[in-house]
Amino acid sequence: MADRSMGTPHLGPTPAAAATAESVADMDPVEYILRKRLPHKLPRRKNDIYINMKTDFKAQLGRCQKMLEAGGFSEICIHGLGLAINRAINIALQLQAASFGALHVAANTSTVELVDDLEPELDQAEAVTRTRNNSAIHIKVFLALPKGERVEPLNPL
């Protein structure tokens, strides 16, 4: 571990995190069942697409293409969490490549706090809740405006 007085970063766990890690580490994994809660989702709009690893890639790509072409949307927002980040990026790039420059992509990353429940198999043990962080990506795929064309700003009321 580095010395804090010299201005170098502290590389070890904080005391509170170490105590929590010890209590979770003391548990026998055979005695507990891990239940992962669903992550909090952004407000679901009609042009939001949440990418996962269970659905077929071509089906997800086709849904995005359909929304842009026949769905009447000038932009869609693709969301990916954890392992699905690579797939979300790949879908956005596939859409952009297939559009021959008609689509642009803007990506934002974030960290999402997830909650896991450790439920005891035996009645005498107590249930434990554990939080962890996971990476997320939010990709806006939108139609590019032709040169010289401008979007008029909306008048605020």
mmCIF file of C-alpha atoms in Angstrom:
data_model
loop_
_atom_site.group_PDB
_atom_site.id
_atom_site.type_symbol
_atom_site.label_atom_id
_atom_site.label_comp_id
_atom_site.label_asym_id
_atom_site.label_seq_id
_atom_site.Cartn_x
_atom_site.Cartn_y
_atom_site.Cartn_z
ATOM 1 C CA MET A 1 0.000 0.000 0.000
ATOM 2 C CA ALA A 2 1.127 3.512 -0.696
ATOM 3 C CA ASP A 3 1.686 6.127 1.985
ATOM 4 C CA ARG A 4 -1.082 8.769 2.078
ATOM 5 C CA SER A 5 1.093 11.427 3.680
ATOM 6 C CA MET A 6 3.316 11.626 0.597
ATOM 7 C CA GLY A 7 0.388 12.402 -1.730
ATOM 8 C CA THR A 8 0.387 9.008 -3.416
ATOM 9 C CA PRO A 9 -2.900 7.180 -3.930
ATOM 10 C CA HIS A 10 -4.172 4.615 -1.451
ATOM 11 C CA LEU A 11 -4.432 1.324 -3.336
ATOM 12 C CA GLY A 12 -5.993 -0.909 -0.686
ATOM 13 C CA PRO A 13 -9.644 -1.218 0.315
ATOM 14 C CA THR A 14 -11.172 1.288 2.692
ATOM 15 C CA PRO A 15 -11.802 0.028 6.226
ATOM 16 C CA ALA A 16 -15.581 -0.125 5.659
ATOM 17 C CA ALA A 17 -15.141 -1.992 2.371
ATOM 18 C CA ALA A 18 -12.678 -4.377 3.995
ATOM 19 C CA ALA A 19 -15.170 -5.192 6.768
ATOM 20 C CA THR A 20 -17.930 -5.817 4.222
ATOM 21 C CA ALA A 21 -15.612 -7.921 2.074
ATOM 22 C CA GLU A 22 -14.651 -10.002 5.100
ATOM 23 C CA SER A 23 -18.295 -10.657 6.058
ATOM 24 C CA VAL A 24 -19.159 -11.664 2.479
ATOM 25 C CA ALA A 25 -15.962 -13.729 2.213
ATOM 26 C CA ASP A 26 -16.802 -15.572 5.453
ATOM 27 C CA MET A 27 -20.037 -16.862 3.945
ATOM 28 C CA ASP A 28 -20.030 -20.345 2.488
ATOM 29 C CA PRO A 29 -21.219 -20.056 -1.154
ATOM 30 C CA VAL A 30 -22.973 -23.402 -0.825
ATOM 31 C CA GLU A 31 -25.228 -22.001 1.910
ATOM 32 C CA TYR A 32 -26.450 -18.994 -0.135
ATOM 33 C CA ILE A 33 -28.269 -18.569 -3.430
ATOM 34 C CA LEU A 34 -27.260 -15.520 -5.487
ATOM 35 C CA ARG A 35 -30.220 -13.572 -6.893
ATOM 36 C CA LYS A 36 -29.316 -10.673 -9.159
ATOM 37 C CA ARG A 37 -31.909 -7.899 -9.177
ATOM 38 C CA LEU A 38 -32.802 -6.182 -12.414
ATOM 39 C CA PRO A 39 -30.953 -2.894 -12.946
ATOM 40 C CA HIS A 40 -32.767 0.414 -12.793
ATOM 41 C CA LYS A 41 -33.648 1.373 -16.339
ATOM 42 C CA LEU A 42 -33.896 4.791 -17.830
ATOM 43 C CA PRO A 43 -37.394 6.002 -18.620
ATOM 44 C CA ARG A 44 -38.590 3.774 -21.434
ATOM 45 C CA ARG A 45 -39.309 5.765 -24.584
ATOM 46 C CA LYS A 46 -40.544 4.318 -27.864
ATOM 47 C CA ASN A 47 -37.164 4.917 -29.488
ATOM 48 C CA ASP A 48 -35.101 3.244 -26.679
ATOM 49 C CA ILE A 49 -33.593 -0.158 -27.325
ATOM 50 C CA TYR A 50 -32.026 -2.173 -24.503
ATOM 51 C CA ILE A 51 -29.430 -4.636 -25.805
ATOM 52 C CA ASN A 52 -28.793 -7.934 -24.027
ATOM 53 C CA MET A 53 -26.782 -11.057 -24.720
ATOM 54 C CA LYS A 54 -29.742 -13.471 -24.774
ATOM 55 C CA THR A 55 -31.486 -12.132 -27.887
ATOM 56 C CA ASP A 56 -30.019 -12.944 -31.303
ATOM 57 C CA PHE A 57 -27.722 -10.237 -32.705
ATOM 58 C CA LYS A 58 -29.441 -10.148 -36.115
ATOM 59 C CA ALA A 59 -32.843 -9.756 -34.470
ATOM 60 C CA GLN A 60 -31.630 -6.786 -32.416
ATOM 61 C CA LEU A 61 -29.962 -5.209 -35.456
ATOM 62 C CA GLY A 62 -33.126 -5.739 -37.512
ATOM 63 C CA ARG A 63 -35.274 -4.100 -34.819
ATOM 64 C CA CYS A 64 -32.995 -1.031 -34.836
ATOM 65 C CA GLN A 65 -33.059 -0.803 -38.639
ATOM 66 C CA LYS A 66 -36.835 -1.147 -38.679
ATOM 67 C CA MET A 67 -37.248 1.645 -36.127
ATOM 68 C CA LEU A 68 -35.061 4.007 -38.161
ATOM 69 C CA GLU A 69 -36.534 3.161 -41.567
ATOM 70 C CA ALA A 70 -40.220 2.375 -41.049
ATOM 71 C CA GLY A 71 -40.731 3.425 -37.445
ATOM 72 C CA GLY A 72 -40.687 7.115 -38.219
ATOM 73 C CA PHE A 73 -37.883 7.890 -35.770
ATOM 74 C CA SER A 74 -35.047 10.220 -36.754
ATOM 75 C CA GLU A 75 -33.021 8.941 -33.790
ATOM 76 C CA ILE A 76 -32.852 5.912 -31.546
ATOM 77 C CA CYS A 77 -31.022 5.370 -28.269
ATOM 78 C CA ILE A 78 -29.243 2.037 -27.807
ATOM 79 C CA HIS A 79 -28.456 1.019 -24.204
ATOM 80 C CA GLY A 80 -25.982 -1.707 -23.216
ATOM 81 C CA LEU A 81 -24.950 -2.912 -19.754
ATOM 82 C CA GLY A 82 -21.872 -4.950 -18.825
ATOM 83 C CA LEU A 83 -21.158 -7.712 -21.321
ATOM 84 C CA ALA A 84 -23.706 -6.235 -23.759
ATOM 85 C CA ILE A 85 -21.615 -3.049 -24.229
ATOM 86 C CA ASN A 86 -19.620 -4.582 -27.092
ATOM 87 C CA ARG A 87 -22.801 -5.763 -28.787
ATOM 88 C CA ALA A 88 -24.423 -2.311 -28.435
ATOM 89 C CA ILE A 89 -21.366 -0.663 -29.999
ATOM 90 C CA ASN A 90 -21.308 -3.238 -32.792
ATOM 91 C CA ILE A 91 -24.996 -2.657 -33.578
ATOM 92 C CA ALA A 92 -24.507 1.131 -33.695
ATOM 93 C CA LEU A 93 -21.488 0.779 -36.010
ATOM 94 C CA GLN A 94 -23.336 -1.692 -38.258
ATOM 95 C CA LEU A 95 -26.220 0.774 -38.572
ATOM 96 C CA GLN A 96 -23.822 3.609 -39.391
ATOM 97 C CA ALA A 97 -21.918 1.576 -41.989
ATOM 98 C CA ALA A 98 -25.117 0.412 -43.701
ATOM 99 C CA SER A 99 -26.432 3.981 -43.971
ATOM 100 C CA PHE A 100 -23.530 5.231 -46.166
ATOM 101 C CA GLY A 101 -23.016 8.316 -44.017
ATOM 102 C CA ALA A 102 -26.685 9.148 -43.421
ATOM 103 C CA LEU A 103 -26.464 8.230 -39.720
ATOM 104 C CA HIS A 104 -24.253 9.670 -37.003
ATOM 105 C CA VAL A 105 -23.418 8.147 -33.630
ATOM 106 C CA ALA A 106 -22.898 9.790 -30.230
ATOM 107 C CA ALA A 107 -21.928 7.617 -27.251
ATOM 108 C CA ASN A 108 -21.987 8.255 -23.498
ATOM 109 C CA THR A 109 -20.740 5.902 -20.815
ATOM 110 C CA SER A 110 -21.853 5.581 -17.232
ATOM 111 C CA THR A 111 -21.577 3.396 -14.169
ATOM 112 C CA VAL A 112 -24.671 1.650 -12.867
ATOM 113 C CA GLU A 113 -25.049 0.396 -9.306
ATOM 114 C CA LEU A 114 -26.473 -3.125 -9.197
ATOM 115 C CA VAL A 115 -27.888 -4.953 -6.193
ATOM 116 C CA ASP A 116 -27.525 -8.684 -5.516
ATOM 117 C CA ASP A 117 -29.434 -10.627 -2.878
ATOM 118 C CA LEU A 118 -27.747 -13.552 -1.175
ATOM 119 C CA GLU A 119 -30.563 -15.712 0.140
ATOM 120 C CA PRO A 120 -29.694 -18.422 2.671
ATOM 121 C CA GLU A 121 -30.628 -22.007 1.908
ATOM 122 C CA LEU A 122 -30.932 -22.670 5.630
ATOM 123 C CA ASP A 123 -33.560 -20.839 7.688
ATOM 124 C CA GLN A 124 -31.159 -19.955 10.495
ATOM 125 C CA ALA A 125 -28.950 -17.707 8.354
ATOM 126 C CA GLU A 126 -29.760 -14.096 7.511
ATOM 127 C CA ALA A 127 -30.226 -12.742 3.971
ATOM 128 C CA VAL A 128 -27.479 -10.421 2.754
ATOM 129 C CA THR A 129 -27.679 -7.642 0.170
ATOM 130 C CA ARG A 130 -24.592 -6.745 -1.824
ATOM 131 C CA THR A 131 -24.088 -3.801 -4.191
ATOM 132 C CA ARG A 132 -21.652 -3.664 -7.072
ATOM 133 C CA ASN A 133 -20.924 -1.372 -9.996
ATOM 134 C CA ASN A 134 -21.150 -2.200 -13.687
ATOM 135 C CA SER A 135 -20.353 -0.207 -16.801
ATOM 136 C CA ALA A 136 -23.052 0.960 -19.198
ATOM 137 C CA ILE A 137 -23.166 2.686 -22.573
ATOM 138 C CA HIS A 138 -25.869 4.845 -24.137
ATOM 139 C CA ILE A 139 -25.510 5.378 -27.893
ATOM 140 C CA LYS A 140 -27.610 7.887 -29.785
ATOM 141 C CA VAL A 141 -27.917 6.970 -33.477
ATOM 142 C CA PHE A 142 -29.453 9.813 -35.454
ATOM 143 C CA LEU A 143 -30.000 10.981 -39.018
ATOM 144 C CA ALA A 144 -27.453 13.495 -40.260
ATOM 145 C CA LEU A 145 -28.811 16.690 -41.741
ATOM 146 C CA PRO A 146 -27.720 17.570 -45.277
ATOM 147 C CA LYS A 147 -25.292 20.490 -45.511
ATOM 148 C CA GLY A 148 -27.028 23.845 -45.425
ATOM 149 C CA GLU A 149 -30.154 22.508 -43.718
ATOM 150 C CA ARG A 150 -30.813 23.673 -40.161
ATOM 151 C CA VAL A 151 -33.192 22.586 -37.482
ATOM 152 C CA GLU A 152 -35.250 25.456 -36.141
ATOM 153 C CA PRO A 153 -35.124 25.645 -32.342
ATOM 154 C CA LEU A 154 -38.408 25.234 -30.510
ATOM 155 C CA ASN A 155 -39.819 28.386 -28.947
ATOM 156 C CA PRO A 156 -39.963 27.961 -25.174
ATOM 157 C CA LEU A 157 -43.277 28.869 -23.593
#
